[in-house]
Amino acid sequence: MFEIIFVLSAPLLGGMLQGIERQLRARMQNRMGPPLLQPFYDMFKLIEKRPMIVDEAHTVFAIMHFLTLWAVVAMLVLGDNLLYVIFLHLLATIFLVIAGYSVKSVYSHLGANRELWVLAVYEPVLILFAVAFYLLEGSFSLQSIYSGQAHLFALLPLFAAMVLVALIKLGKSPFDAAHAHQEIIGGVEIEYGGVFYEFLYMAKWVEYIFIYTLFWLFAGSNLLLGIVLLAGVFVLLNLIDNATARIKISDLLKVGLIWGVGLAFINIVGLLYV
Amino acid sequence: MFKLKNFRKRSLWILHYNAGSCNGCDIEILACLGPTYDLERFGVLNRGNPKQSDMLLITGPVTYRSRERVVELFTQMPEPKVVVAVGSCTCTGGVFSGMYNVEDGVDKYIPVDVYIPGCAATPEYIIDGVLKGLELLEHKSKEIVKPKKLFKKLSFHKDHIDRRGIAGKVGENDGKD
Amino acid sequence: MAVLLNLIFFLPPVLAAAMLRLPPERRNYTAVAGVGILTLFAVMLFFLPFEVRFAFPEALHLLFWAADIAVIGFFAYAGLRHRSMPVLLLALAQMALYLGVAGSAPAEKTADIVLNETARYMFLIINGVGGAIIIYALHYIQSEAVQQRRKNGFIALLFFFVGVMNMIVAANSIELFFLLFELTTLCSYLLIKFRQDAQSVENAKRALWMNQLGGLAILAAMAASLTAYETIYFDTLLSRANGAAWLLPLAFLALAAFVKAALIPFNSWLLGAMVAPTPVSAILHSATMVKIAPFLILKISGGFDATLSFLVALVGSFVFMTASLFALSKDYFKEVLGYSTIGLLGLMIALAAIADPLAHKAALFLICFHAVAKGALFLQAGILEKHYGVKYISQIRGLADRNPLFVAMIALAFGALTLPPFGVFLGKFMAIELFSQQMQSHPLFSVVLLFSVLGSVVLTLLYFRLLSNFYAKSAQSAGEGTAVDKRYFFPAAGLLAVLLAGAVLSFGTLGITQVLLPLLLLGTAGALVLLFRAKHIDRTKTYHCGEKEQAVLANSYFDFESRYMKRAQVLALVLMAAIVAGGWYV
């Protein structure tokens, strides 16, 4: 029952999380920052604007991206197969990429291209993440991971790799080249306005829930460790975001493939021999 | 009472455009968005994207080369929207007033809601002006706002309005309607 | 039932003969009817509940022997005629080895033909997908500038190819397998040479000598099998080699499979086949020829020991990754498809090398759905070439304006090779699970896993970045959208329909929600694109920093330096050599 409520309110919770995050980042920079409910104020304002679209197919793919991500979170939280969830997440990303390609806009295409290039970095890490749990639990079933013991200490290198993935997926410095605001004006999201941009805005909230739930898996059934872990990751991600500057997309690929995939792979080999 | 309209003043996204400014006002605008003056506490974000913005913050005296772009960006912003002219140049042409390559202020081309004086405009003035614009936003309608020059006819289709061609080029007829 | 089997073997050659004689109009009807009957037979055989085994009469064996000599003789003649030293030398070596081996075959005989589950699946692909390609070719070939006689010959050759393929998947005798293997080599040689310009002849020669290497490897396997296990039958060989240490025959057979699959470093023959009319590429890449390779590995992997199984899987997964990377830097559409075929064949071989029923099933899934999806993609590539006159990805610009439905079909075919719930995805999904499982007993399999994961991600990247060009603004996008000819459209659309329907097959492995959810999402996307009409909503321009002129869009570029390519080829060759050497010494 709790899971179902959690899934249904995932966009809401993600919005809250973003509100807290904006506050936290402001405090780190020694300023006041927006109110906690700011993401929702933005949402209501967007709904109220005069709607504008480029064309219909372009709009549809953004809606599909949001719906698919929500379905991914549902499958993840309700305890499906971890590997399958990661592949379903790929479908959501592909919807976003197609959305980016489906208009004749330079920045939109640039964003979609970059979305695909960073996919080459984080997707292998996510798959290796699933494999690591397979080695520890004997199956990809999320049910057994949720009820199993905490594996954080066996998976420390992988944890580092996942922090890298989280930075990429949540668009945080130094790995935010895929939707760099000052550089390519948000990439794929550029051509959306008003209520239709709202879907991409909410998709980002759902993405927060997806990534943090993946971190939750490290703690297994240990509730206390889980909460400490999530809070720690939350602060860490924002600290890194505030303290670093963006690196180029080509450097992102190098760093990601060497450190992200490298650490994840070393962890897996380590699990086999220890 | 819950009204969607109330949220206009709680969330403001900005499009900042430099129409030939010396960068003085631009630096002050960025200072406003930074930690010292912290405009974000009012929900203000710099989006750099006309389609998601509510306010056009414009600096510079509008040079000959930039006027088409100003109008184009203005027409790409969805209503309700406000325009804030930052700095003396943008209001009247300032020190460049009367020069051959300058248009003496942005209000010849697009309707301006708030004028912020100063060379360069100080952050305090800018914050004041932005918040003034925020109040005005509440009284704006959702009708399409037309630029004063370089405006071509709106094209009405069966069930929608096509805004693609409404910003004209220099030298074309202004089909004001 | 043996009658039905014989029909599926011998009907295609009969149809081929008919193609040569009939006038065009009646030729087409006969071909379509023939494809229908063959597919029907394949379906009937698929639902056959028991295994069929039988031996051919002695007279037919003599005929096979004569055919073998004739084919090798023809190769020698081709080598002389085109002054190709490798072709001639290999033909002579094959002749010598064949005469030696055929002379010393033991008297003991078992079944020549065994119809098992794998063969049933293969029948479906060969006749179904191959049939769709033949129907497509009927119209396609008419636009080639050659005599009618040669056009008919082309169709006849395709039918003959299908017949040979039907027999090769049921062959149990290595001698028969060798003959059919050589016949497929011959078919591909003639098909690639079809246009007869200098480039075609050059590439056909290359395809010929590389595949002759494969034939030679089979003969070597046969010789090794005779010396150590005194048999030339697959099933006897497997039962005798099981648990034995000396696996040279199997190593040689694996080598033959590598050549046939055009795995790096033998990739150039399959890519060279692009010069031929597109149905040739379509049939080589999907239903026939290269599919012999994973099939052969599936057939013999029961006899592999752990080391051999690992080495073959390593070669397969290494090729999967490198071929996908090579493809990233290519611009010629068919070449991109070609490299991705090679990569996926590598994955199939890696899966097939694991002797495990689940791996067997996963490999079969991959073989089937890859055949359908790649077949569809090549047919679409043919439409691009014939109807729109574009060969290079950079020329495709603006196609989405002219024919959005066609672009959606291409995108769907890309999706079928990468996304849930389609068959190829399921193959990859099972592959990752299987490699993880293998890792626990054999830690080196972690390298295989890493290569497959990277390969599959690169492949996704590869396909979808192509979509950029379909939407990019074109320099001459003025061309009006004309409907694609029905005779091109239907075979391609039919294969896509099979893909969607095929998702149902994954029910056993995936849960109901797992299959239905992505289908539902894809269906919603399709329905919304078709039905969603935004009324009373303004249309606006795309953002170009306030500029009025649209910038020309371009894809992202990726350059794979040729020295890395050389190193990868050398490495793959060393791994293959290690397999043979390992088989020899252990």
mmCIF file of N, CA, C and O in Angstrom, chain A residues 95 105 107 125 170 201 215 237 247:
data_model
loop_
_atom_site.group_PDB
_atom_site.id
_atom_site.type_symbol
_atom_site.label_atom_id
_atom_site.label_comp_id
_atom_site.label_asym_id
_atom_site.label_seq_id
_atom_site.Cartn_x
_atom_site.Cartn_y
_atom_site.Cartn_z
ATOM 1 N N PHE A 95 12.698 8.177 -25.944
ATOM 2 C CA PHE A 95 11.592 9.088 -26.241
ATOM 3 C C PHE A 95 12.080 10.540 -26.198
ATOM 4 O O PHE A 95 11.733 11.358 -27.045
ATOM 5 N N SER A 105 15.651 22.336 -34.919
ATOM 6 C CA SER A 105 16.244 23.332 -34.055
ATOM 7 C C SER A 105 17.653 22.894 -33.697
ATOM 8 O O SER A 105 17.871 21.748 -33.314
ATOM 9 N N TYR A 107 19.739 23.724 -31.260
ATOM 10 C CA TYR A 107 20.038 23.398 -29.872
ATOM 11 C C TYR A 107 19.350 22.114 -29.447
ATOM 12 O O TYR A 107 19.887 21.335 -28.658
ATOM 13 N N VAL A 125 27.214 1.629 -16.654
ATOM 14 C CA VAL A 125 27.337 1.615 -15.193
ATOM 15 C C VAL A 125 26.052 1.090 -14.575
ATOM 16 O O VAL A 125 26.077 0.269 -13.648
ATOM 17 N N LEU A 170 21.139 13.883 -13.287
ATOM 18 C CA LEU A 170 20.391 14.992 -12.698
ATOM 19 C C LEU A 170 20.902 16.333 -13.193
ATOM 20 O O LEU A 170 20.451 17.382 -12.729
ATOM 21 N N TYR A 201 9.499 19.360 -17.155
ATOM 22 C CA TYR A 201 9.869 19.853 -15.832
ATOM 23 C C TYR A 201 9.546 18.796 -14.779
ATOM 24 O O TYR A 201 10.348 18.509 -13.895
ATOM 25 N N PHE A 215 19.847 4.551 -5.249
ATOM 26 C CA PHE A 215 20.780 4.630 -4.120
ATOM 27 C C PHE A 215 20.234 3.894 -2.904
ATOM 28 O O PHE A 215 20.976 3.312 -2.125
ATOM 29 N N LEU A 237 25.900 15.431 -3.643
ATOM 30 C CA LEU A 237 25.646 15.826 -5.031
ATOM 31 C C LEU A 237 25.589 17.347 -5.149
ATOM 32 O O LEU A 237 26.163 17.944 -6.065
ATOM 33 N N ILE A 247 32.547 20.498 -17.277
ATOM 34 C CA ILE A 247 33.614 20.091 -18.197
ATOM 35 C C ILE A 247 33.006 19.799 -19.563
ATOM 36 O O ILE A 247 31.805 19.596 -19.687
#
